[in-house]
PDB file of C-alpha atoms in Angstrom:
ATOM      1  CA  UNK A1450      -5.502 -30.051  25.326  1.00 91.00           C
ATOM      2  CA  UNK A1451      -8.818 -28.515  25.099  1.00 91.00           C
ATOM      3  CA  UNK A1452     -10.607 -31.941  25.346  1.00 93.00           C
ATOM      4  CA  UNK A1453      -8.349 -32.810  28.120  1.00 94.00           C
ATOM      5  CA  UNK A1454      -9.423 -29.582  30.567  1.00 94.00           C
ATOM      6  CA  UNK A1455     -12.752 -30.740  29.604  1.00 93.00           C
ATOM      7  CA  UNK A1456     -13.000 -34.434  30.691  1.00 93.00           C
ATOM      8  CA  UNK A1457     -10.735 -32.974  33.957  1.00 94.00           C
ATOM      9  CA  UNK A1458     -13.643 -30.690  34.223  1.00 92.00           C
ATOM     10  CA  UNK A1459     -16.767 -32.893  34.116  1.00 92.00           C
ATOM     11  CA  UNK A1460     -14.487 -35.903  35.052  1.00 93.00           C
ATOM     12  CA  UNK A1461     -16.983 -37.760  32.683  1.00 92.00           C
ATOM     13  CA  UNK A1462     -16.769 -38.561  28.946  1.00 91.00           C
ATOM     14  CA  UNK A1463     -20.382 -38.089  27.835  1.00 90.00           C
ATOM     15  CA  UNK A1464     -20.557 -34.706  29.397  1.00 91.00           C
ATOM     16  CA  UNK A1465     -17.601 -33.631  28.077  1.00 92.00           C
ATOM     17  CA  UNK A1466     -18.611 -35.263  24.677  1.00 91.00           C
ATOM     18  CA  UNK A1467     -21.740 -33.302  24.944  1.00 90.00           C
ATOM     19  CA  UNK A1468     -19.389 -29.808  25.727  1.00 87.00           C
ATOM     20  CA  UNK A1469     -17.684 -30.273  23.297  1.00 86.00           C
ATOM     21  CA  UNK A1470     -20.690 -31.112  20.315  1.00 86.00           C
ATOM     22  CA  UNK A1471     -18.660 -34.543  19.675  1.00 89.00           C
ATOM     23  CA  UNK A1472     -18.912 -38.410  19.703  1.00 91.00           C
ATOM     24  CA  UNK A1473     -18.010 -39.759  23.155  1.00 91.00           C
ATOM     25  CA  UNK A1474     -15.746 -41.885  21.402  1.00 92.00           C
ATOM     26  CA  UNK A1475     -13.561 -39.440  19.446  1.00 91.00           C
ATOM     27  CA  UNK A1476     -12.717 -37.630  22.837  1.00 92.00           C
ATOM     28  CA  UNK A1477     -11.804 -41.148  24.297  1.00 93.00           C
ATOM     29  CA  UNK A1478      -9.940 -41.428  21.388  1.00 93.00           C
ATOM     30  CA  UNK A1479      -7.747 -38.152  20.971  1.00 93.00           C
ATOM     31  CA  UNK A1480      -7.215 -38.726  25.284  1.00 94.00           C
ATOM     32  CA  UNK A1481      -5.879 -41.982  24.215  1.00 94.00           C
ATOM     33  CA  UNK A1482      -4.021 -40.188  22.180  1.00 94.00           C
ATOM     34  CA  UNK A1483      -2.302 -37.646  24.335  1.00 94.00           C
ATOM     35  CA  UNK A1484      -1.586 -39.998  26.886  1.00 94.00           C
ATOM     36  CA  UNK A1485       0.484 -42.510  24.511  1.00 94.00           C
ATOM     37  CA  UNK A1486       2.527 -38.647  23.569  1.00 93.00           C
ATOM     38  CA  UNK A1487       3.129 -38.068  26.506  1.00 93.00           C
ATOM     39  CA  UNK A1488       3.808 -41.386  27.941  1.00 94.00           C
ATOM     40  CA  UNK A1489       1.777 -41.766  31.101  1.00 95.00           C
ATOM     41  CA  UNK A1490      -2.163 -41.884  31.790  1.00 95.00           C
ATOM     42  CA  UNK A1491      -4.294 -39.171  32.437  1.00 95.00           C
ATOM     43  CA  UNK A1492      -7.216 -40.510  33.985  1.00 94.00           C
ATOM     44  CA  UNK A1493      -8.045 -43.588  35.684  1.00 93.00           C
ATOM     45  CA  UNK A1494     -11.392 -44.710  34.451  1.00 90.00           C
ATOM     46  CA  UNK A1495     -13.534 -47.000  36.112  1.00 87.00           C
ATOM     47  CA  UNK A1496     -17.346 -48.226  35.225  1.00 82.00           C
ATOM     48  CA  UNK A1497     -18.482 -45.814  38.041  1.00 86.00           C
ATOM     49  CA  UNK A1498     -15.915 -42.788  37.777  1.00 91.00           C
ATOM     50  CA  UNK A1499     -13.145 -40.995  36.484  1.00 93.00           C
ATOM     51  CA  UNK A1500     -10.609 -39.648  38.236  1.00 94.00           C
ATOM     52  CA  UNK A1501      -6.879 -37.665  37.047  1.00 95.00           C
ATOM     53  CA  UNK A1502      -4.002 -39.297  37.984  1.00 95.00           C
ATOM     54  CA  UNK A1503      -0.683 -37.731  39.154  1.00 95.00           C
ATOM     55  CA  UNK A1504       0.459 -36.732  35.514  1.00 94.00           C
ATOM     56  CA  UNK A1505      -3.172 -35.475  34.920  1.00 94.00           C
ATOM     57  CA  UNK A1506      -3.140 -33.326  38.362  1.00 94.00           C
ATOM     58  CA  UNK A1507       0.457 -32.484  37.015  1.00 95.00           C
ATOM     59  CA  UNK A1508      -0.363 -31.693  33.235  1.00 95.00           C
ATOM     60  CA  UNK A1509      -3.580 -29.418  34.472  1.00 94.00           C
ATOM     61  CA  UNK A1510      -2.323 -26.075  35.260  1.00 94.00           C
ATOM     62  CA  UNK A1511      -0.033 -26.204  32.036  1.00 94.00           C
ATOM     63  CA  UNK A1512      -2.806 -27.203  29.646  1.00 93.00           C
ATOM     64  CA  UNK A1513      -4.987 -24.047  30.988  1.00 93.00           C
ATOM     65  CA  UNK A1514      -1.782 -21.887  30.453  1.00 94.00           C
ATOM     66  CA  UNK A1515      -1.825 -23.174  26.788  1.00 93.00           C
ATOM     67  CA  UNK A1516      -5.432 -22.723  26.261  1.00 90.00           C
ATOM     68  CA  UNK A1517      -5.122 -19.193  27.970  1.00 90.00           C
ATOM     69  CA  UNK A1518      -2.488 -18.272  25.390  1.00 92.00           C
ATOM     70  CA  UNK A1519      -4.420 -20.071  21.999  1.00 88.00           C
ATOM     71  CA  UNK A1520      -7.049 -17.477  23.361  1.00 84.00           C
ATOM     72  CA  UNK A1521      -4.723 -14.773  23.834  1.00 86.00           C
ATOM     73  CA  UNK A1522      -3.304 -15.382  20.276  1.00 86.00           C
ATOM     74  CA  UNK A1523      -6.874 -15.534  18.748  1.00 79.00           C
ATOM     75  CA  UNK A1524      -7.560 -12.247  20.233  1.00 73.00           C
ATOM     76  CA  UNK A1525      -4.366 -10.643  19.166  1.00 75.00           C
ATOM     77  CA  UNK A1526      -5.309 -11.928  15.504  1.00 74.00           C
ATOM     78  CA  UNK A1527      -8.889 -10.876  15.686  1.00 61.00           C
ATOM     79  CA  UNK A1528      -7.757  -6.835  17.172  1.00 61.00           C
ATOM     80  CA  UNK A1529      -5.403  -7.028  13.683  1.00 63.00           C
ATOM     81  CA  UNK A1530      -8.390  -7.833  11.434  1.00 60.00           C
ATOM     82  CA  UNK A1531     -10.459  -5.403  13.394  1.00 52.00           C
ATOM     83  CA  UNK A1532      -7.567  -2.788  12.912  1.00 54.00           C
ATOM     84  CA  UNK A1533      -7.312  -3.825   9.108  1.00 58.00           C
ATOM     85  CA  UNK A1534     -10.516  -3.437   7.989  1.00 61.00           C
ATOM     86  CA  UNK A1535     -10.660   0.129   9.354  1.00 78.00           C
ATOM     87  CA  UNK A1536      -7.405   1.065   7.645  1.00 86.00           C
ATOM     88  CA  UNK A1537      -6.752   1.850   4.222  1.00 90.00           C
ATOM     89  CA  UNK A1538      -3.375   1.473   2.672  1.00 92.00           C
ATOM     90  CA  UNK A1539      -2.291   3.917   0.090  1.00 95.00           C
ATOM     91  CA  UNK A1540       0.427   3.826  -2.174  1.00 94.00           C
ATOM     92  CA  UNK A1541       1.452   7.254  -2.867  1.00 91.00           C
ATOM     93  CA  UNK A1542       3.740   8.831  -5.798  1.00 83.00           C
ATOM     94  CA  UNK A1543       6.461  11.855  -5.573  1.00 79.00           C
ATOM     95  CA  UNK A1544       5.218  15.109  -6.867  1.00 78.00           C
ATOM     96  CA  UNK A1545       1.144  15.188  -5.970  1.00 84.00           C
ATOM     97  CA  UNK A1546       1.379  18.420  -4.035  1.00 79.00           C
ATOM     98  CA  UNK A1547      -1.655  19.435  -2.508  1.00 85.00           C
ATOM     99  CA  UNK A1548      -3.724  16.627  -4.195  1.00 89.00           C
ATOM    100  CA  UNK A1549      -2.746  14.729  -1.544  1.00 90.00           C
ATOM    101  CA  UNK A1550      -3.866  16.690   1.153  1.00 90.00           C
ATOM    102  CA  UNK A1551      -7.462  16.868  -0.867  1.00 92.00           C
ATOM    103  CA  UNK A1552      -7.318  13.677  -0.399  1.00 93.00           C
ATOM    104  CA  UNK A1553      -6.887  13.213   2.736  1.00 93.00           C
ATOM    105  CA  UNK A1554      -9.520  16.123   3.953  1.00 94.00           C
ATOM    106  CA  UNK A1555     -11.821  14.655   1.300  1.00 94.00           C
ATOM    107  CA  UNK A1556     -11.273  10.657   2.636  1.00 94.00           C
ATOM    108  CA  UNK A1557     -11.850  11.970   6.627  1.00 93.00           C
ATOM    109  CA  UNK A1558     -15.028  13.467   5.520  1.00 93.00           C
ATOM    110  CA  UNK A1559     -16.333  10.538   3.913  1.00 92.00           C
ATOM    111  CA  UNK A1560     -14.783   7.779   6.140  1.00 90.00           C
ATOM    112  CA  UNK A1561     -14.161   9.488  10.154  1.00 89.00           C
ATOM    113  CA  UNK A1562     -13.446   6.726  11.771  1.00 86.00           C
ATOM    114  CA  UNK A1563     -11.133   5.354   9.170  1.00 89.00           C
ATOM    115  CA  UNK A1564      -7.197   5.534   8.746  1.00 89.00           C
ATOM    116  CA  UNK A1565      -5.285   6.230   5.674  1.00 91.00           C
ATOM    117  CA  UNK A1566      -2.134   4.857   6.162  1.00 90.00           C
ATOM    118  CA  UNK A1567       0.459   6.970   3.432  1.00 93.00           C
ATOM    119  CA  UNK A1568       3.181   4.317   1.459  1.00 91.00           C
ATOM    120  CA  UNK A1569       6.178   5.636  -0.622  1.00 89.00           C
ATOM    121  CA  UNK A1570       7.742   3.143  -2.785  1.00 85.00           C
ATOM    122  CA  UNK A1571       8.373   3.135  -6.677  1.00 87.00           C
ATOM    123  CA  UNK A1572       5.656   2.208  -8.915  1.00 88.00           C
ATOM    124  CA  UNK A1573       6.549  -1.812  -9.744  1.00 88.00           C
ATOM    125  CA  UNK A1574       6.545  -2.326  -6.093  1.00 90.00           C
ATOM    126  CA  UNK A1575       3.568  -0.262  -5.577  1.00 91.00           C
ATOM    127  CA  UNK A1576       1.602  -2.199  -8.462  1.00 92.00           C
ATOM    128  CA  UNK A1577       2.691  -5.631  -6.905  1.00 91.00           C
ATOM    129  CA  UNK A1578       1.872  -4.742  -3.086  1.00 92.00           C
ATOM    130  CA  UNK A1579      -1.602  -4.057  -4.521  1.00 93.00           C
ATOM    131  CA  UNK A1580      -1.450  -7.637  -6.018  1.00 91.00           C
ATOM    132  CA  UNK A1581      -0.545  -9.164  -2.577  1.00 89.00           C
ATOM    133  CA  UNK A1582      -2.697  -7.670  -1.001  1.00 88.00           C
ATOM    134  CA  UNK A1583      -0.086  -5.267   1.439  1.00 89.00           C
ATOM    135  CA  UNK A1584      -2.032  -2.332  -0.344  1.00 92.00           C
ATOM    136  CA  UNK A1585      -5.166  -1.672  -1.218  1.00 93.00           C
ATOM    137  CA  UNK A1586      -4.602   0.914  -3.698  1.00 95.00           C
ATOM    138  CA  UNK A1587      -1.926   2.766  -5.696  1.00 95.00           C
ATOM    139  CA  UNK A1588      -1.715   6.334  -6.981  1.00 94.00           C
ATOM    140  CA  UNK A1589       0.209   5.707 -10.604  1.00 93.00           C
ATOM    141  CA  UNK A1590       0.863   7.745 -13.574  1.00 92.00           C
ATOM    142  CA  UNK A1591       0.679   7.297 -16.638  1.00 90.00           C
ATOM    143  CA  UNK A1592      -1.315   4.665 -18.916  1.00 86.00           C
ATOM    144  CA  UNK A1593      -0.191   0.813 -18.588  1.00 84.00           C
ATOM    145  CA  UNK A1594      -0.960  -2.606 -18.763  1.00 84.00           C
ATOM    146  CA  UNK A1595      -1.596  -4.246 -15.619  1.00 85.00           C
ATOM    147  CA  UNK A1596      -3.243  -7.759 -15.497  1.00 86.00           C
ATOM    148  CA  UNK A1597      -5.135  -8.527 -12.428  1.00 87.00           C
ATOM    149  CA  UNK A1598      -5.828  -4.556 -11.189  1.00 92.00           C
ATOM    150  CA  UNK A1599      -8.182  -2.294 -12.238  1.00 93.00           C
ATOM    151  CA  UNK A1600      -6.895   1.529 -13.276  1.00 94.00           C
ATOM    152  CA  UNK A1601      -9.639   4.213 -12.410  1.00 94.00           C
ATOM    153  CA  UNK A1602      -8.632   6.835 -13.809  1.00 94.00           C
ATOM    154  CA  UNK A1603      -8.243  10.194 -11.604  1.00 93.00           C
ATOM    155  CA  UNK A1604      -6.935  13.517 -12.686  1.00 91.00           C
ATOM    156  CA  UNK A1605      -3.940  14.866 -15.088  1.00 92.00           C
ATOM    157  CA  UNK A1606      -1.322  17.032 -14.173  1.00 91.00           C
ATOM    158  CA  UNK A1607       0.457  19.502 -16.684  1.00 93.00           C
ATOM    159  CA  UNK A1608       4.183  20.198 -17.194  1.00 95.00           C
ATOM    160  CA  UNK A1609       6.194  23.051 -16.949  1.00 97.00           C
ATOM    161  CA  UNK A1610       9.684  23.301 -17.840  1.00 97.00           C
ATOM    162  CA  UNK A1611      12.625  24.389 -15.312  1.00 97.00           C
ATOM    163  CA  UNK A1612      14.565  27.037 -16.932  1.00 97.00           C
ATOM    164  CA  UNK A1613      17.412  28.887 -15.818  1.00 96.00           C
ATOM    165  CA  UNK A1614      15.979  32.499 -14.708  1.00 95.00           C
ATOM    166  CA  UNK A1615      19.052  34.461 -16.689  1.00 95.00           C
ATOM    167  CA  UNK A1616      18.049  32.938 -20.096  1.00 95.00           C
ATOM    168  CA  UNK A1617      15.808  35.003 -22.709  1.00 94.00           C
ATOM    169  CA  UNK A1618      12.986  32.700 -22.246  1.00 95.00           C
ATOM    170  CA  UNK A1619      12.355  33.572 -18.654  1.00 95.00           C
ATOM    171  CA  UNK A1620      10.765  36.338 -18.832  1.00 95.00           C
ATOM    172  CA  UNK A1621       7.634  34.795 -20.850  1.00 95.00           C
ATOM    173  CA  UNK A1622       4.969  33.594 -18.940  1.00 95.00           C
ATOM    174  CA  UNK A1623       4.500  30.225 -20.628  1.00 96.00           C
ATOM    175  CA  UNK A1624       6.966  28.703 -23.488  1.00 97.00           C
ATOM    176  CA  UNK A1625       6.082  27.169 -26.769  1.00 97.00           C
ATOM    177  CA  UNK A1626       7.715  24.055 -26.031  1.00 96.00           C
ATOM    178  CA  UNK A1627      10.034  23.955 -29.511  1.00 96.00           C
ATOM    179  CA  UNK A1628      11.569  27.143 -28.628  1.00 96.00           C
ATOM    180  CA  UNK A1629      13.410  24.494 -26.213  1.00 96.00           C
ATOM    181  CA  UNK A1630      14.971  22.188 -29.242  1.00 95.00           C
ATOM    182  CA  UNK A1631      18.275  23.799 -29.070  1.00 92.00           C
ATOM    183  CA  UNK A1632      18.697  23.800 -24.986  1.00 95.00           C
ATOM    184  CA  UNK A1633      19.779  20.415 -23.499  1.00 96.00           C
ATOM    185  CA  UNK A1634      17.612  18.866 -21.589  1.00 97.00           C
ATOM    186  CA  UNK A1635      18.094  16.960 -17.980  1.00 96.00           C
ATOM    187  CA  UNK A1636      15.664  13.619 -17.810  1.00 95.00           C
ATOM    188  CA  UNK A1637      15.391  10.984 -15.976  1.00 91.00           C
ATOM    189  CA  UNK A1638      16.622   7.506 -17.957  1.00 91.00           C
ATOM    190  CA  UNK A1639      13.452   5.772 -19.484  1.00 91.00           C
ATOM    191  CA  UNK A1640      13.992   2.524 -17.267  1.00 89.00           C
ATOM    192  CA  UNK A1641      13.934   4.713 -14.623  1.00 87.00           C
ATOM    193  CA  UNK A1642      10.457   6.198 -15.536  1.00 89.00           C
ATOM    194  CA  UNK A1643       9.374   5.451 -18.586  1.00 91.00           C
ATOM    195  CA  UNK A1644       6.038   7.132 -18.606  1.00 92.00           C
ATOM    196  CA  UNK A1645       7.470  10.615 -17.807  1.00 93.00           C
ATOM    197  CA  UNK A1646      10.392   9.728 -20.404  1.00 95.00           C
ATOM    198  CA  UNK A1647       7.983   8.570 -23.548  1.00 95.00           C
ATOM    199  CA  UNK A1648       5.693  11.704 -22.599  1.00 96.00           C
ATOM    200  CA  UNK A1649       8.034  14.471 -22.560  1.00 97.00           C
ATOM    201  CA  UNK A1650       9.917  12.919 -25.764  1.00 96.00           C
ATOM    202  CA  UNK A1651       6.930  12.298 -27.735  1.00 96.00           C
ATOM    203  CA  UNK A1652       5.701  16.054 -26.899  1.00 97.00           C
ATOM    204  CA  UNK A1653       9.060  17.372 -28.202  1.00 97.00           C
ATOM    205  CA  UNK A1654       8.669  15.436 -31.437  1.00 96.00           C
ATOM    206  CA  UNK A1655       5.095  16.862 -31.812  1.00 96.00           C
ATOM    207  CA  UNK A1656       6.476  19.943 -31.766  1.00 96.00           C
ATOM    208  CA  UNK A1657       8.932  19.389 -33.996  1.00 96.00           C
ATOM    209  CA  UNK A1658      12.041  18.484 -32.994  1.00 96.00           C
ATOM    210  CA  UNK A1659      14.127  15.771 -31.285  1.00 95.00           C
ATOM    211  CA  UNK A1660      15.336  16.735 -27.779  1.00 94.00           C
ATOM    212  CA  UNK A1661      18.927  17.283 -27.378  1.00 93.00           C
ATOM    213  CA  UNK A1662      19.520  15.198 -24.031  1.00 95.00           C
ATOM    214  CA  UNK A1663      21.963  16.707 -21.680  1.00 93.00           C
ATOM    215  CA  UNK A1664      22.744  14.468 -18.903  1.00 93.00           C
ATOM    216  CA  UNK A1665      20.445  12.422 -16.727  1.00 93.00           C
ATOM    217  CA  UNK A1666      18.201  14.598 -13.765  1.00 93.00           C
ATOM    218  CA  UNK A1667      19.943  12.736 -10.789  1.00 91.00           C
ATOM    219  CA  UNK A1668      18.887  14.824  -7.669  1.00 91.00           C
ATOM    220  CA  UNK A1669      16.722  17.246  -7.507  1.00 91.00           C
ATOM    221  CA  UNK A1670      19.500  19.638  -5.717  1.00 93.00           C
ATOM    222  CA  UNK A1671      22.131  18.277  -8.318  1.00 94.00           C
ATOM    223  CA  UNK A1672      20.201  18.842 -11.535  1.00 95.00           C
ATOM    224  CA  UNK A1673      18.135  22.522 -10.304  1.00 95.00           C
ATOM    225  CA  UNK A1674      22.236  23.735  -9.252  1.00 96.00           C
ATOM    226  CA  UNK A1675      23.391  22.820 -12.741  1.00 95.00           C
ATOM    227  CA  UNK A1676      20.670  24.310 -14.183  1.00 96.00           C
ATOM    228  CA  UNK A1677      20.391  27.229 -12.459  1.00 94.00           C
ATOM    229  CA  UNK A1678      24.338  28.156 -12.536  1.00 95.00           C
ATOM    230  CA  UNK A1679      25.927  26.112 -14.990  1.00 93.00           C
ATOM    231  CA  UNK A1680      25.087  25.816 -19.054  1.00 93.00           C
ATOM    232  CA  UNK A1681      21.922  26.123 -19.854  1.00 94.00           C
ATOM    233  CA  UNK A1682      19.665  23.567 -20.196  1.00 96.00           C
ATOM    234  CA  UNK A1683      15.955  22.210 -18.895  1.00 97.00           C
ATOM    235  CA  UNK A1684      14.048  19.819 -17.435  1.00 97.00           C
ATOM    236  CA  UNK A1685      10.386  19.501 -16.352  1.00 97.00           C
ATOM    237  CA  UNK A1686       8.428  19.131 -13.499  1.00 94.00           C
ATOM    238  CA  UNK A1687       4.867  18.667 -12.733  1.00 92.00           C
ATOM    239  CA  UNK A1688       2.943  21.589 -11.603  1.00 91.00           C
ATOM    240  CA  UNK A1689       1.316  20.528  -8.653  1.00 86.00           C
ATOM    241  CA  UNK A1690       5.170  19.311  -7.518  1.00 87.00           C
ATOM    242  CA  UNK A1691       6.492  22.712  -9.195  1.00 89.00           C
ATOM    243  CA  UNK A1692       3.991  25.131  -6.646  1.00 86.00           C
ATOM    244  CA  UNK A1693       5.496  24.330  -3.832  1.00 83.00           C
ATOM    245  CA  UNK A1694       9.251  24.360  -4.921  1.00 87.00           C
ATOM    246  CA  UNK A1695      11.926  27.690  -5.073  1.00 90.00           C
ATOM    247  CA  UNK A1696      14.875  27.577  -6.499  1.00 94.00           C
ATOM    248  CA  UNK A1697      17.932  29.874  -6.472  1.00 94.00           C
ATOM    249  CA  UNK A1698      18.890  31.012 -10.395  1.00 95.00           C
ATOM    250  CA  UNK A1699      15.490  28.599 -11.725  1.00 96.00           C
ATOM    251  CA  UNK A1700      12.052  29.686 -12.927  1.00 96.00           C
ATOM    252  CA  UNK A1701       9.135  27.157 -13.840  1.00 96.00           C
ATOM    253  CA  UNK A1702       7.205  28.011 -16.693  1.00 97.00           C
ATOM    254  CA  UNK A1703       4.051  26.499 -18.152  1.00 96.00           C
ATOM    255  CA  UNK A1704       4.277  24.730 -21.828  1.00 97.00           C
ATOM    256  CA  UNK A1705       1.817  25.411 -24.563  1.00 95.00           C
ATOM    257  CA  UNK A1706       1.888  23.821 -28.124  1.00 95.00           C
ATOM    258  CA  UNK A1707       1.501  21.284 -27.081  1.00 96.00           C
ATOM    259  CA  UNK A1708       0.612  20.892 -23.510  1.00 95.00           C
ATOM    260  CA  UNK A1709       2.229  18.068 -21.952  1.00 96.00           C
ATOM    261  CA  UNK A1710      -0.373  16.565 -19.543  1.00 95.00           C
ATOM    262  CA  UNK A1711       0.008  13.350 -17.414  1.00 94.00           C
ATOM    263  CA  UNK A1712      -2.696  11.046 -16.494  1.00 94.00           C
ATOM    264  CA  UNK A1713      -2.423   9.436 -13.465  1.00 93.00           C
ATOM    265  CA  UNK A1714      -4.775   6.015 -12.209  1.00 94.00           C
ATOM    266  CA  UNK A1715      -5.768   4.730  -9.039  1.00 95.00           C
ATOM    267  CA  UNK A1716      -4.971   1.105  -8.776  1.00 95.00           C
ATOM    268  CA  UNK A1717      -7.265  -1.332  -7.141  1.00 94.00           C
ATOM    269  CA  UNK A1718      -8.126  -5.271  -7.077  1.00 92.00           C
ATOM    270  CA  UNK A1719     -11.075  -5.996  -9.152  1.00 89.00           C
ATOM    271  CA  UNK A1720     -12.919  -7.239  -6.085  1.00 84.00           C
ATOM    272  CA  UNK A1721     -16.220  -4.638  -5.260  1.00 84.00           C
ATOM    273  CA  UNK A1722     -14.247  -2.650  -2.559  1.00 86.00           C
ATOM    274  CA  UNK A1723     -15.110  -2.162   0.471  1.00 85.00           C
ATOM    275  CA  UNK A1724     -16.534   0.423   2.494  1.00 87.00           C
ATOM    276  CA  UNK A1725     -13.065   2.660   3.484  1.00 90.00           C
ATOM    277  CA  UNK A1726     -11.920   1.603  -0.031  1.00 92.00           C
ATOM    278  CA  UNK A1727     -14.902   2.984  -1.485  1.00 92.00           C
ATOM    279  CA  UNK A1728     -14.668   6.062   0.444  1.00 93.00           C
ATOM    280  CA  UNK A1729     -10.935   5.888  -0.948  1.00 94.00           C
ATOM    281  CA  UNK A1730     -12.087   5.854  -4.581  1.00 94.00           C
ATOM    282  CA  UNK A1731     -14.438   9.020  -4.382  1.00 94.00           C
ATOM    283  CA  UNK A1732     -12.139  10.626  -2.477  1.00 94.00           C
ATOM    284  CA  UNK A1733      -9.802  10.833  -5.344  1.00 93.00           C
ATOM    285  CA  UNK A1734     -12.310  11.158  -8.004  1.00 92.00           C
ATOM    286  CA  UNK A1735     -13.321  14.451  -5.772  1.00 90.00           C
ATOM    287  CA  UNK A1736      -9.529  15.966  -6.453  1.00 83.00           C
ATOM    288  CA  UNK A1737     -10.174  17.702 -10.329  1.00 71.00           C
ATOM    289  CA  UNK A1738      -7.630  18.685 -12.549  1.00 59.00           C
TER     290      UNK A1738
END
């Protein structure tokens, strides 16, 4: 189409060919081309001149509509890339409290004309939207193996135990964590998070004891009701999360000997980032424990 609006143009093949930086003969030969498609000539050609013929004058005004919309299309696809390359995709986890918010203050400062668009999904898709490409970066905790990204690592956030407020232990102000051994405790499955799980299980054996496991945290309102009016029993949260949550009959209380802490990673392709992305990364590494 586009060499056919331009030999209707110049209604001469060499100045066409010259238009369009080709051969004269490889425009002859894609008009040939498009006139044995669509089953009727063009262009009458003579030694002298060249001339459209009725399916020519006929085919005109629809070849400039489809050249109109290829450019249209082109321009829609170039506004995306444009749009792209000033936003950054994040993929954000449950439970970073006013981290995220640093982030976000710290990100505007160092990027203003930049966008962080905010994802929530769980982790394995969050890891394998990074792969694709769909994100360019994912908030993660916990140490893992992940072929193809590259974990920076960011902060650590410490654990504190939901407790029922009418039991004994409320009324310290942080709890040695095997004075919990004989209380049940309410945790998510370990395929359902298995870096919280391993964590909070290895932290009970290290202080001495295997946790008696009540049953699973479902929803937040479910599990903080049970423990807050039914038998008691515990589960943890992370502090940052914890800070901004109240709770009818439930206290949060820090955990000492030992500490649990969890690590969390910023997930990125190994590709040298660019500019918003690297804004991105010093962003986070500006949010301390």
């Amino acid at each position: 189409m586009q060499y056919f609006l331009t030999v209707a143009e110049e209604l001469h093949f060499g100045r066409a060919a010259e238009r369009l930086h080709i051969v004269q003969s490889a425009v002859s030969q894609q008009i040939t081309r498009l006139e044995r498609e669509l089953g009727v000539a063009l262009f009458e050609r003579t030694t002298r001149t060249v001339r459209l013929t009725e399916g020519g004058r006929r085919l005109l005004p629809h070849a400039e509509q489809v050249l109109a919309a290829v450019t249209q299309a082109r321009a829609a696809i170039d506004d995306l890339r444009v749009e792209r390359t000033g936003t950054i995709r994040l993929g954000t986890s449950t439970g970073l409290g006013t981290r995220l918010e640093n982030i976000l203050v710290a990100f505007a400062h160092r990027a203003p004309h930049a966008h962080l668009e905010l994802v929530d999904a769980d982790t394995e898709i969050r890891m394998k939207r990074v792969r694709s490409g769909e994100l360019d970066a994912a908030i993660v905790r916990g140490p893992r193996d992940e072929p193809g990204l590259e974990l920076l690592p960011l902060w650590s956030d410490r654990l504190v135990a939901a407790i029922p407020a009418r039991h004994d232990l409320a009324v310290l102000r942080e709890i040695d964590l095997a004075r919990l051994a004989r209380l049940p405790l309410r945790l998510v499955g370990r395929t359902r998070n298995p870096t919280l799980y391993d964590l909070v299980v290895d932290s009970c054996r290290e202080a001495g004891f295997a946790p008696a496991f009540g049953p699973e945290f479902t929803t937040e309102q479910d599990t903080l009701a049970a423990i807050g009016f039914g038998a008691p029993s515990w589960t943890v949260y992370y502090a940052t999360q914890a800070a901004n949550l109240s709770f009818p009959g439930v206290v949060w209380r820090p955990l000492r000997n030992p500490e649990p802490r969890m690590p969390s990673y910023l997930a990125v392709p190994p590709d040298p980032p660019r500019a918003e992305l690297r804004a991105l990364i010093e962003a986070c590494h500006a949010v301390t424990d």
